[in-house]
PDB file of C-alpha atoms and ligand atoms in Angstrom:
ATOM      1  CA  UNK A   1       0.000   0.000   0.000  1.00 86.00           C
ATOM      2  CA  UNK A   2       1.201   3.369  -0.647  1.00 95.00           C
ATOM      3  CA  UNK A   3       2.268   5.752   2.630  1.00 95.00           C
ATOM      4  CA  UNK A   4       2.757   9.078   3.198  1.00 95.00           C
ATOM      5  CA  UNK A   5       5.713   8.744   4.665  1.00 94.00           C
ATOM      6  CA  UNK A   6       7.966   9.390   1.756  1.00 96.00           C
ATOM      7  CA  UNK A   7       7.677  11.133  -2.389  1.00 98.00           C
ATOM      8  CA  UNK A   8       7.382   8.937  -4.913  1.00 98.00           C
ATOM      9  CA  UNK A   9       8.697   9.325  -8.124  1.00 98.00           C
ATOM     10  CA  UNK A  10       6.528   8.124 -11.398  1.00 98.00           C
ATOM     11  CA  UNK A  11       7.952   8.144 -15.126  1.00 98.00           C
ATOM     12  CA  UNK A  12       5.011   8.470 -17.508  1.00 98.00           C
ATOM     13  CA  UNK A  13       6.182   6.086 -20.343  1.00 98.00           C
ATOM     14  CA  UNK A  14       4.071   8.479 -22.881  1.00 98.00           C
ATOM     15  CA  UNK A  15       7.497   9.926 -23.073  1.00 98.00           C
ATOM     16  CA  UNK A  16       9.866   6.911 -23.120  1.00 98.00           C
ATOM     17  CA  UNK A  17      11.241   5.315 -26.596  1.00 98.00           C
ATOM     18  CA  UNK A  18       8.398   2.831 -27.484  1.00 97.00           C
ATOM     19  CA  UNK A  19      10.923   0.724 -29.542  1.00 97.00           C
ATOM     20  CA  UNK A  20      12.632  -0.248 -26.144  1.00 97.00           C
ATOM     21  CA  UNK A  21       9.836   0.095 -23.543  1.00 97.00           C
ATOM     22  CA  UNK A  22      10.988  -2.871 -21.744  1.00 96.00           C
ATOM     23  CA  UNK A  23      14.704  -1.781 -21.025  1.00 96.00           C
ATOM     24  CA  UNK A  24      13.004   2.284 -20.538  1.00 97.00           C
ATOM     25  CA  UNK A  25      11.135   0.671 -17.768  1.00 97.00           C
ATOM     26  CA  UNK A  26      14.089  -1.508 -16.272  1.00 96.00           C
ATOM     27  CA  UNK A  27      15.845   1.933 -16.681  1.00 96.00           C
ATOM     28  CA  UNK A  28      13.699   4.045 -14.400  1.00 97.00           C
ATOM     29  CA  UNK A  29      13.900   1.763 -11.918  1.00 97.00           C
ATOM     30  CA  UNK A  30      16.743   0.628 -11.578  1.00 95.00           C
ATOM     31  CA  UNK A  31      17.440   4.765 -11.357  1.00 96.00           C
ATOM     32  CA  UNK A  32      14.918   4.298  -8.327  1.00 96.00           C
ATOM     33  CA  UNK A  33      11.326   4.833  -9.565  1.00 98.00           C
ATOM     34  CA  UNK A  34       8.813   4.119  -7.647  1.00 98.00           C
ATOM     35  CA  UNK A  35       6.057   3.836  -9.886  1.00 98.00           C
ATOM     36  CA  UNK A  36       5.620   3.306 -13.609  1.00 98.00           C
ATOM     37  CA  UNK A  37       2.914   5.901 -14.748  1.00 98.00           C
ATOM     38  CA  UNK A  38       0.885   4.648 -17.676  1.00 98.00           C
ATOM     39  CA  UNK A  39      -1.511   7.170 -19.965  1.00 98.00           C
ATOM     40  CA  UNK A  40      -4.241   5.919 -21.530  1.00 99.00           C
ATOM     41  CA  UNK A  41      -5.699   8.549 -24.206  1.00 98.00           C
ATOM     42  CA  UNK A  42      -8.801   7.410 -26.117  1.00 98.00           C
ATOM     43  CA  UNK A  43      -8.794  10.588 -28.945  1.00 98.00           C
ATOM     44  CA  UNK A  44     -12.183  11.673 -27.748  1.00 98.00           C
ATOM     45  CA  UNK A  45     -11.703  12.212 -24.263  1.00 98.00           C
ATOM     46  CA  UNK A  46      -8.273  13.858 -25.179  1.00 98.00           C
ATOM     47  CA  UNK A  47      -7.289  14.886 -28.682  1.00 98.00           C
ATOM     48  CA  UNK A  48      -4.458  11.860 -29.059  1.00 98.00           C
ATOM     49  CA  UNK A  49      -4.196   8.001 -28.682  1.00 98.00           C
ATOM     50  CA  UNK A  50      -1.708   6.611 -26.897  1.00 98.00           C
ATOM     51  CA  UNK A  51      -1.750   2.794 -25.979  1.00 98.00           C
ATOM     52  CA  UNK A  52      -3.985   0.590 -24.251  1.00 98.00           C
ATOM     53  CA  UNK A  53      -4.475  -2.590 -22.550  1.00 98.00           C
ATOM     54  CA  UNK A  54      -2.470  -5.508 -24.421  1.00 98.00           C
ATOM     55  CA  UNK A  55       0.526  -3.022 -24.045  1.00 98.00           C
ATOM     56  CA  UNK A  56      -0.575  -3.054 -20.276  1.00 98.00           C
ATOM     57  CA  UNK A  57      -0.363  -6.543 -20.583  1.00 98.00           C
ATOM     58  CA  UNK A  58       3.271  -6.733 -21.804  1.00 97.00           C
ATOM     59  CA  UNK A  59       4.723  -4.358 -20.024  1.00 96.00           C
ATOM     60  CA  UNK A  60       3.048  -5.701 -16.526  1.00 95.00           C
ATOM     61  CA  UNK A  61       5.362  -8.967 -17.421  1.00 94.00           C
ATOM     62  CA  UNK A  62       8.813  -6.609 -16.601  1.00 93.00           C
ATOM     63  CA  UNK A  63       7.200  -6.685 -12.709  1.00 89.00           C
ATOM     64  CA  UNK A  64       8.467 -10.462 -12.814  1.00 86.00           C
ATOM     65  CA  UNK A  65      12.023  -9.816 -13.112  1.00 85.00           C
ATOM     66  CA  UNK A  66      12.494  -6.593 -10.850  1.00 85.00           C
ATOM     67  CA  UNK A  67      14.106  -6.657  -7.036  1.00 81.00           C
ATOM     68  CA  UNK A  68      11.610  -3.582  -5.758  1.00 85.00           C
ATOM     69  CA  UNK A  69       7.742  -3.495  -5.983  1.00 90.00           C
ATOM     70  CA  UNK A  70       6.920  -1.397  -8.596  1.00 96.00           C
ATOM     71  CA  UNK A  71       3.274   0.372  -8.804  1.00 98.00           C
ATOM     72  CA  UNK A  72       1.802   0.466 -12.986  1.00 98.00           C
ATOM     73  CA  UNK A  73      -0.243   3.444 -12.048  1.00 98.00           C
ATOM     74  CA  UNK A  74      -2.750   3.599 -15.214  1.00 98.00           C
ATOM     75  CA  UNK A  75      -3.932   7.154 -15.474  1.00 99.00           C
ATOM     76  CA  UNK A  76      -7.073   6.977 -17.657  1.00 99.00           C
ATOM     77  CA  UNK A  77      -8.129   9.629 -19.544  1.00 99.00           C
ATOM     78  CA  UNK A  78     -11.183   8.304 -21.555  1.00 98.00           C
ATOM     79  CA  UNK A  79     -14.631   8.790 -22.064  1.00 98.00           C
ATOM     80  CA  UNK A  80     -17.179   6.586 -20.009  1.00 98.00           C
ATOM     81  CA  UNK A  81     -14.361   4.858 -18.199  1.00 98.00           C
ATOM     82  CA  UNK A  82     -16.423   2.132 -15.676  1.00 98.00           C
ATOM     83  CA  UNK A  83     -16.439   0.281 -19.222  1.00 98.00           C
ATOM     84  CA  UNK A  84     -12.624  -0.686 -18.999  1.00 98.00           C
ATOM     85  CA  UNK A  85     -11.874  -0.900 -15.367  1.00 98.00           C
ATOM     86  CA  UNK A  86     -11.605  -4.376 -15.576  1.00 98.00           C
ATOM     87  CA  UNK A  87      -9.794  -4.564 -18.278  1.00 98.00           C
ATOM     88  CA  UNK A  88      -7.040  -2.706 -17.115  1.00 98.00           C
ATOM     89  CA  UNK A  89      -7.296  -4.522 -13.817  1.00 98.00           C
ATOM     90  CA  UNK A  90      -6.850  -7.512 -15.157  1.00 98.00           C
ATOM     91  CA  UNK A  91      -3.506  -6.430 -17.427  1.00 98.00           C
ATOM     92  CA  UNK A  92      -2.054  -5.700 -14.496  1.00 97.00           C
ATOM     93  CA  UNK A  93      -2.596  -2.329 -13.054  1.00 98.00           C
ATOM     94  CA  UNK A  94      -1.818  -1.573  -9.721  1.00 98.00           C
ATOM     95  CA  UNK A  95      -3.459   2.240  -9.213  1.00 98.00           C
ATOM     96  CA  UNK A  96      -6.188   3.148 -11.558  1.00 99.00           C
ATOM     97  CA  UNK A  97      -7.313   6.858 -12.050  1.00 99.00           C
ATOM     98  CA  UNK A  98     -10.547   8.211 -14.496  1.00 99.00           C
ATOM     99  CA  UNK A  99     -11.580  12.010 -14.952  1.00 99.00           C
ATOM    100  CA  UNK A 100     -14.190  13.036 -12.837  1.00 98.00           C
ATOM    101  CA  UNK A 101     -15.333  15.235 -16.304  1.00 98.00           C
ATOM    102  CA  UNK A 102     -15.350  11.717 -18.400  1.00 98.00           C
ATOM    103  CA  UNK A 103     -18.045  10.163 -16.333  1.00 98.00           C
ATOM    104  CA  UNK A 104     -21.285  10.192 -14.677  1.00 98.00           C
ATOM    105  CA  UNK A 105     -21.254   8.212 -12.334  1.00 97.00           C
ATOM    106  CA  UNK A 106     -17.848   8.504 -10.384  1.00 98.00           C
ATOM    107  CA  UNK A 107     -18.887   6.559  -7.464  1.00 98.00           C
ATOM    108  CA  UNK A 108     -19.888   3.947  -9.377  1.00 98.00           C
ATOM    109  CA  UNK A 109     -16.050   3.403 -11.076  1.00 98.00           C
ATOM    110  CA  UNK A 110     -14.575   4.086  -7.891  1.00 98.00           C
ATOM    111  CA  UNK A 111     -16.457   1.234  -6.318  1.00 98.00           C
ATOM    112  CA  UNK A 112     -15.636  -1.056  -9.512  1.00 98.00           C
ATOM    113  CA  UNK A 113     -11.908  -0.189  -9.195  1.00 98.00           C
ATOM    114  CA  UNK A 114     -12.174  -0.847  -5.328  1.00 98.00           C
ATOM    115  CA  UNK A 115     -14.031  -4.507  -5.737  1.00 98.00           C
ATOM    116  CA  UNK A 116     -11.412  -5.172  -8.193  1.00 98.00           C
ATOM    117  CA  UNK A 117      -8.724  -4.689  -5.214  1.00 98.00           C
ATOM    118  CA  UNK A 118      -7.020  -1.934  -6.433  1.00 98.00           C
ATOM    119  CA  UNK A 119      -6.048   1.712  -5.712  1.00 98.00           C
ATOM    120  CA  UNK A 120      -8.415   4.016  -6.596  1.00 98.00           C
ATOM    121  CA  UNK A 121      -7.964   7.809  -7.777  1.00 98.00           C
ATOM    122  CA  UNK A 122      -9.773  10.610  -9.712  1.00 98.00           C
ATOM    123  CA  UNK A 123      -8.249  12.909 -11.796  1.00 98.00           C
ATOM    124  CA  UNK A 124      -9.495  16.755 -12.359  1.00 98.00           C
ATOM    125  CA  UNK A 125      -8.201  18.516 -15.608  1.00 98.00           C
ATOM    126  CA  UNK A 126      -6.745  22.503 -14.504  1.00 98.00           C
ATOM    127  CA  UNK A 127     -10.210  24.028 -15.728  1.00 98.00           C
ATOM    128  CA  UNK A 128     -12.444  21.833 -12.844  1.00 98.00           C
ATOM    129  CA  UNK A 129     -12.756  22.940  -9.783  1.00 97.00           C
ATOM    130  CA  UNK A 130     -12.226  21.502  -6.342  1.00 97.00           C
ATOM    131  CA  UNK A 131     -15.133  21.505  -4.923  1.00 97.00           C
ATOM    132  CA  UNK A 132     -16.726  19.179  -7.719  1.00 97.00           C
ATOM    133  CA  UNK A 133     -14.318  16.507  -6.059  1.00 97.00           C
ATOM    134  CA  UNK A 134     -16.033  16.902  -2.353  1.00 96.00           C
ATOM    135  CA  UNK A 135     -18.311  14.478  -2.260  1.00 96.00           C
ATOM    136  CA  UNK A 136     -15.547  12.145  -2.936  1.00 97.00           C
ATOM    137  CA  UNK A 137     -12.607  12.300  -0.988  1.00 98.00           C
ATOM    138  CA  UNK A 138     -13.178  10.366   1.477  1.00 98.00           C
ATOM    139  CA  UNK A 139     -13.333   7.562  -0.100  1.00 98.00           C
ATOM    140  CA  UNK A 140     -10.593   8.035  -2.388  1.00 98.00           C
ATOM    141  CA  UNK A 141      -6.689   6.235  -2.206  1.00 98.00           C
ATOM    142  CA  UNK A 142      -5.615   9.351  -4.564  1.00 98.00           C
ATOM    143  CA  UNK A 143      -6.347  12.398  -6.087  1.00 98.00           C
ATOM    144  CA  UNK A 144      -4.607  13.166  -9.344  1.00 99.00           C
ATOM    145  CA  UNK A 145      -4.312  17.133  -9.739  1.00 98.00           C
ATOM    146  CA  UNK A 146      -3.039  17.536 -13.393  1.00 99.00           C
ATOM    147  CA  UNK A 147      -1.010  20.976 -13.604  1.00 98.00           C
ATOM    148  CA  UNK A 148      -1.298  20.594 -18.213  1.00 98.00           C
ATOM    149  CA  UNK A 149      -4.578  19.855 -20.394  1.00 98.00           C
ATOM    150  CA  UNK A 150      -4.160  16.055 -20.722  1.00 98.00           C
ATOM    151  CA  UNK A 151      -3.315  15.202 -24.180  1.00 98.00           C
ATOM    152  CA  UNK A 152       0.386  15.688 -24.767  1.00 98.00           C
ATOM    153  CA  UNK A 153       3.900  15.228 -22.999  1.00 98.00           C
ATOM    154  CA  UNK A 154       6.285  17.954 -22.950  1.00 98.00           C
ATOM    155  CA  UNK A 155       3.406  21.276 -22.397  1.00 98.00           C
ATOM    156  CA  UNK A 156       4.147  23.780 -19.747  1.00 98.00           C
ATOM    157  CA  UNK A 157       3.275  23.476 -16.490  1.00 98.00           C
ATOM    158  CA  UNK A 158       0.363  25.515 -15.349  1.00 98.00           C
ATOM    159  CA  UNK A 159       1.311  27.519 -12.189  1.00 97.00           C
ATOM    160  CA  UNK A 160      -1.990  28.958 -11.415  1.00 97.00           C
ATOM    161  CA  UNK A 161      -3.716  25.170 -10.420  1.00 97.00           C
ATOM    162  CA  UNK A 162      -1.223  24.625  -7.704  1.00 98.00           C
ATOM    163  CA  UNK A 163      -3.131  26.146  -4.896  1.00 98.00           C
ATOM    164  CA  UNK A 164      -5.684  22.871  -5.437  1.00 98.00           C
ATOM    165  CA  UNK A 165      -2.546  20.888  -3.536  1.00 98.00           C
ATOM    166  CA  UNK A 166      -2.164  22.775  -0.321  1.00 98.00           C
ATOM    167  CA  UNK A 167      -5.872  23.620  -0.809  1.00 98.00           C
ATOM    168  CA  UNK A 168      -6.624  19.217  -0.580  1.00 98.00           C
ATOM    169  CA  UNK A 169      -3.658  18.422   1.964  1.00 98.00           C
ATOM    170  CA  UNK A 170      -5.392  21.083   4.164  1.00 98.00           C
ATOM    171  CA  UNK A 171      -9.014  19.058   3.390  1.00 98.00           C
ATOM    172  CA  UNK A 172      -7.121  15.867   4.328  1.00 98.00           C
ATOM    173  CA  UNK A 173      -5.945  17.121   7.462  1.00 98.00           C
ATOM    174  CA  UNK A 174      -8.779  18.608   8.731  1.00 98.00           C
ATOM    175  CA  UNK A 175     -11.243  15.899   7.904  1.00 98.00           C
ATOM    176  CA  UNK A 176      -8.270  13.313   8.425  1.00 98.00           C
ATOM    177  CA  UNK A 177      -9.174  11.748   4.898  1.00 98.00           C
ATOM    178  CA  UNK A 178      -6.256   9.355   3.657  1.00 97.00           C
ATOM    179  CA  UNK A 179      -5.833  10.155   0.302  1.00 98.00           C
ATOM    180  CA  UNK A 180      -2.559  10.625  -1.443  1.00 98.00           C
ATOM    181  CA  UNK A 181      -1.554  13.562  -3.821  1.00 98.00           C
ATOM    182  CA  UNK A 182      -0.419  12.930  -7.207  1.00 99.00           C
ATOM    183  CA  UNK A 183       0.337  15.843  -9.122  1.00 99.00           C
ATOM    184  CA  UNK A 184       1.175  15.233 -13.118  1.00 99.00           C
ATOM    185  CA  UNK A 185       1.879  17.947 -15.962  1.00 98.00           C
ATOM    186  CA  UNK A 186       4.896  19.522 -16.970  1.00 98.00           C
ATOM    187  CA  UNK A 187       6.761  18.591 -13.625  1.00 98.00           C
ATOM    188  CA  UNK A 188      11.002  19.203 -13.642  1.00 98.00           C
ATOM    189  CA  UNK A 189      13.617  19.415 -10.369  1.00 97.00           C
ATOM    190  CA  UNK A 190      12.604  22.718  -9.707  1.00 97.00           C
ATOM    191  CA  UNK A 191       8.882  22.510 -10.275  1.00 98.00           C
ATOM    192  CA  UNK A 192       9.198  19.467  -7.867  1.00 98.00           C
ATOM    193  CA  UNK A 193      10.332  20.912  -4.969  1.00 98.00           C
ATOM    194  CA  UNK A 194       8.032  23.189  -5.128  1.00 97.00           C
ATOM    195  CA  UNK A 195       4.626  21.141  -5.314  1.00 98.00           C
ATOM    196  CA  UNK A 196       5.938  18.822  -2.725  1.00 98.00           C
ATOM    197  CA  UNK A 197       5.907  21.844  -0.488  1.00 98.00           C
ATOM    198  CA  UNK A 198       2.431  22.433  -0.949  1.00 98.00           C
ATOM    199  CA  UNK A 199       1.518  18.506  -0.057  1.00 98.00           C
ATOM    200  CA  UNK A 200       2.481  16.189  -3.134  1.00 98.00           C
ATOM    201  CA  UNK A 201       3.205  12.736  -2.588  1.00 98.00           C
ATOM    202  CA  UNK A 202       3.165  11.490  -6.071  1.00 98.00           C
ATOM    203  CA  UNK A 203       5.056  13.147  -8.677  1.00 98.00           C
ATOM    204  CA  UNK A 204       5.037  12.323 -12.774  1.00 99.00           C
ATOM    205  CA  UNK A 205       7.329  13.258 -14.970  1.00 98.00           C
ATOM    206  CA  UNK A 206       7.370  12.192 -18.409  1.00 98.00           C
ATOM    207  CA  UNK A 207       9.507  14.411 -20.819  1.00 98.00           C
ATOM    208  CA  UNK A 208      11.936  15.386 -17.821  1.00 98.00           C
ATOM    209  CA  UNK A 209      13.324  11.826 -17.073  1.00 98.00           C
ATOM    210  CA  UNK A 210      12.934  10.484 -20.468  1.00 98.00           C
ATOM    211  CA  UNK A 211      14.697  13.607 -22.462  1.00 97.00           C
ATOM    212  CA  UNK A 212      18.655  12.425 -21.080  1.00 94.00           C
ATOM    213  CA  UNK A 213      20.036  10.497 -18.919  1.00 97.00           C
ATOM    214  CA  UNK A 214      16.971   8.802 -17.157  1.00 97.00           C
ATOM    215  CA  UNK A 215      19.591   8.271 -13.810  1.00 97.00           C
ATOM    216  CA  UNK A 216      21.260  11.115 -13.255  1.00 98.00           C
ATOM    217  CA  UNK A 217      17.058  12.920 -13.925  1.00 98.00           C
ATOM    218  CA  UNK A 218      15.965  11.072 -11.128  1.00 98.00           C
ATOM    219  CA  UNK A 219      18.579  11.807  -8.796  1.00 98.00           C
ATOM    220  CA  UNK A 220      18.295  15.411  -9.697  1.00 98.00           C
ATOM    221  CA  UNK A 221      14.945  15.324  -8.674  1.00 98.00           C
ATOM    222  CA  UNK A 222      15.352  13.657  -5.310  1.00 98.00           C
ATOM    223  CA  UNK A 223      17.971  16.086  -4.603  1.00 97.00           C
ATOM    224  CA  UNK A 224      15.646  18.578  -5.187  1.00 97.00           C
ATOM    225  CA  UNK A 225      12.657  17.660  -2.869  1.00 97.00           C
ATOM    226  CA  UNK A 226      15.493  16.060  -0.041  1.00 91.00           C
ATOM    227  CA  UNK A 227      15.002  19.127   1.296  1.00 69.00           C
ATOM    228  CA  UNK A 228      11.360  19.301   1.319  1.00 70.00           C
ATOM    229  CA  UNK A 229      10.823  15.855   2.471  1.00 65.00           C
ATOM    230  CA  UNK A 230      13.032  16.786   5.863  1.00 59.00           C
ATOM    231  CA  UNK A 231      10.566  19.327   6.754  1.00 57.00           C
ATOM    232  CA  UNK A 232       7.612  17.288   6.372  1.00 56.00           C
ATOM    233  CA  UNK A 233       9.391  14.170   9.007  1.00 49.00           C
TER     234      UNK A 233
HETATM  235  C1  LIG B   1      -0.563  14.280 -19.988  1.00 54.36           C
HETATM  236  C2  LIG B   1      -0.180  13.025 -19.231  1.00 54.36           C
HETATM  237  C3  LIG B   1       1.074  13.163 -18.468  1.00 54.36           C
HETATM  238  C4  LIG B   1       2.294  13.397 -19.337  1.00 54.36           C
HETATM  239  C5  LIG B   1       3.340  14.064 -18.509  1.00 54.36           C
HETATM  240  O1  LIG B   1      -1.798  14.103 -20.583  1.00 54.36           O
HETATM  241  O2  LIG B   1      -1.203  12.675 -18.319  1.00 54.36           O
HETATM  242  O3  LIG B   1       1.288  12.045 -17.616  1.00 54.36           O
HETATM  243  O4  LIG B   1       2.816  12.233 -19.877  1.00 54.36           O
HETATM  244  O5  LIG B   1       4.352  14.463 -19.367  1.00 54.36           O
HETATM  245  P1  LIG B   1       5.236  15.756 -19.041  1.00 54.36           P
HETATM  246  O6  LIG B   1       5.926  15.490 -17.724  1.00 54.36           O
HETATM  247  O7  LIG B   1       6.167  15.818 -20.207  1.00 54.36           O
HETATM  248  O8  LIG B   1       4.298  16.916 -18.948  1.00 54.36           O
HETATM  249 ZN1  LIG B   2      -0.699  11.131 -16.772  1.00 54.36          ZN
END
């Protein structure tokens, strides 16, 4: 189960070189990633298509052969997503996330993603606001404030969204609610350090880590929030 006792660090493969996803994945973590972030994009929901669940599949083999225990974290960003839950469940994902703008019924996915044992999070594009997420967050495992417009890697990171971090880590603390952070758009070292200030537990980072040395990118980054992370033990 995830904690909040430490930052964890989540390539989104979106950016990595599809011809050698296997080693790209083996890279990351052997560079000490945490979690493998994994971005669904339907071209409806979002304007691009990514990949989907036999790649899922594939890639969930790699978990076989690694030392640590790596999260797939399976960020979904289609329409109407209680039809693929189990799906993706079944290919091997570990933390499942919808938008709460690509469904009607969010309870309903959140209990489908529950009964299928695993963790459950909602994602909110920049443009929704807080307050729609409420009625949820109590039951949540993970809230997934995205600082771009899902679609595309490599956009720039949206500085005006970040007050909905401190503004749920204060909700969590004052209701005691258990859910994590995970904060995913444009994020670099300096960004980092920054978000995990305001409450962040989760951090993705797709064209960052995968645009040079995918090791020496990930220690950059936990340099960064070291810091950070003192102050909140
Ligand atoms: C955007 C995706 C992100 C993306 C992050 O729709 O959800 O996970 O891959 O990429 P960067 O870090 O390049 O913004
Ligand atoms: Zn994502």
């Amino acid at each position: 189960m995830l904690t909040r006792e430490k930052i964890y660090i989540a390539p989104s493969i979106l950016s990595a070189d599809f011809l050698k996803l296997g080693e790209e994945i083996e890279s990351v973590v052997r560079a000490g990633a945490d979690i493998i972030h994994f971005d669904v994009m339907d071209g409806n929901f979002v304007p691009n298509i990514s990949f989907g669940i036999p790649v899922l599949q594939s890639i969930s083999e790699i978990k076989k052969n690694l030392q640590q225990n790596i999260y797939f974290d399976t960020h979904l960003m289609i329409e109407k997503p209680e039809r693929y839950i189990k799906d993706f469940s079944s290919a091997g994902a570990d933390m499942i996330s919808f938008h709460l703008e690509a469904t009607y019924h969010p309870y309903r996915v959140i209990d489908i993603i529950k009964g299928e044992g695993k963790i459950a999070g909602v994602a909110i594009n920049p443009g929704t606001p807080l307050y729609s997420l409420e009625p949820f967050l109590g039951v949540l495992d993970f809230v997934l404030v995205m600082t771009v417009n899902p679609g595309f890697g490599g956009q720039s990171f949206i500085e005006n969204v970040v007050y909905k971090i401190s503004e749920l880590d204060r909700i969590r603390y004052q209701k005691n609610y258990k859910f994590l952070i995970e904060v995913d758009g444009g994020l670099n070292s300096d960004n980092a350090r920054v978000v995990v200030e305001l409450g962040a537990d989760i951090l993705v980072f797709g064209s960052f880590i995968f645009s040079g040395n995918r090791k020496q990118k990930i220690e950059s980054i936990r340099k960064s929030i070291s810091r950070s992370e003192a102050v909140l033990t």
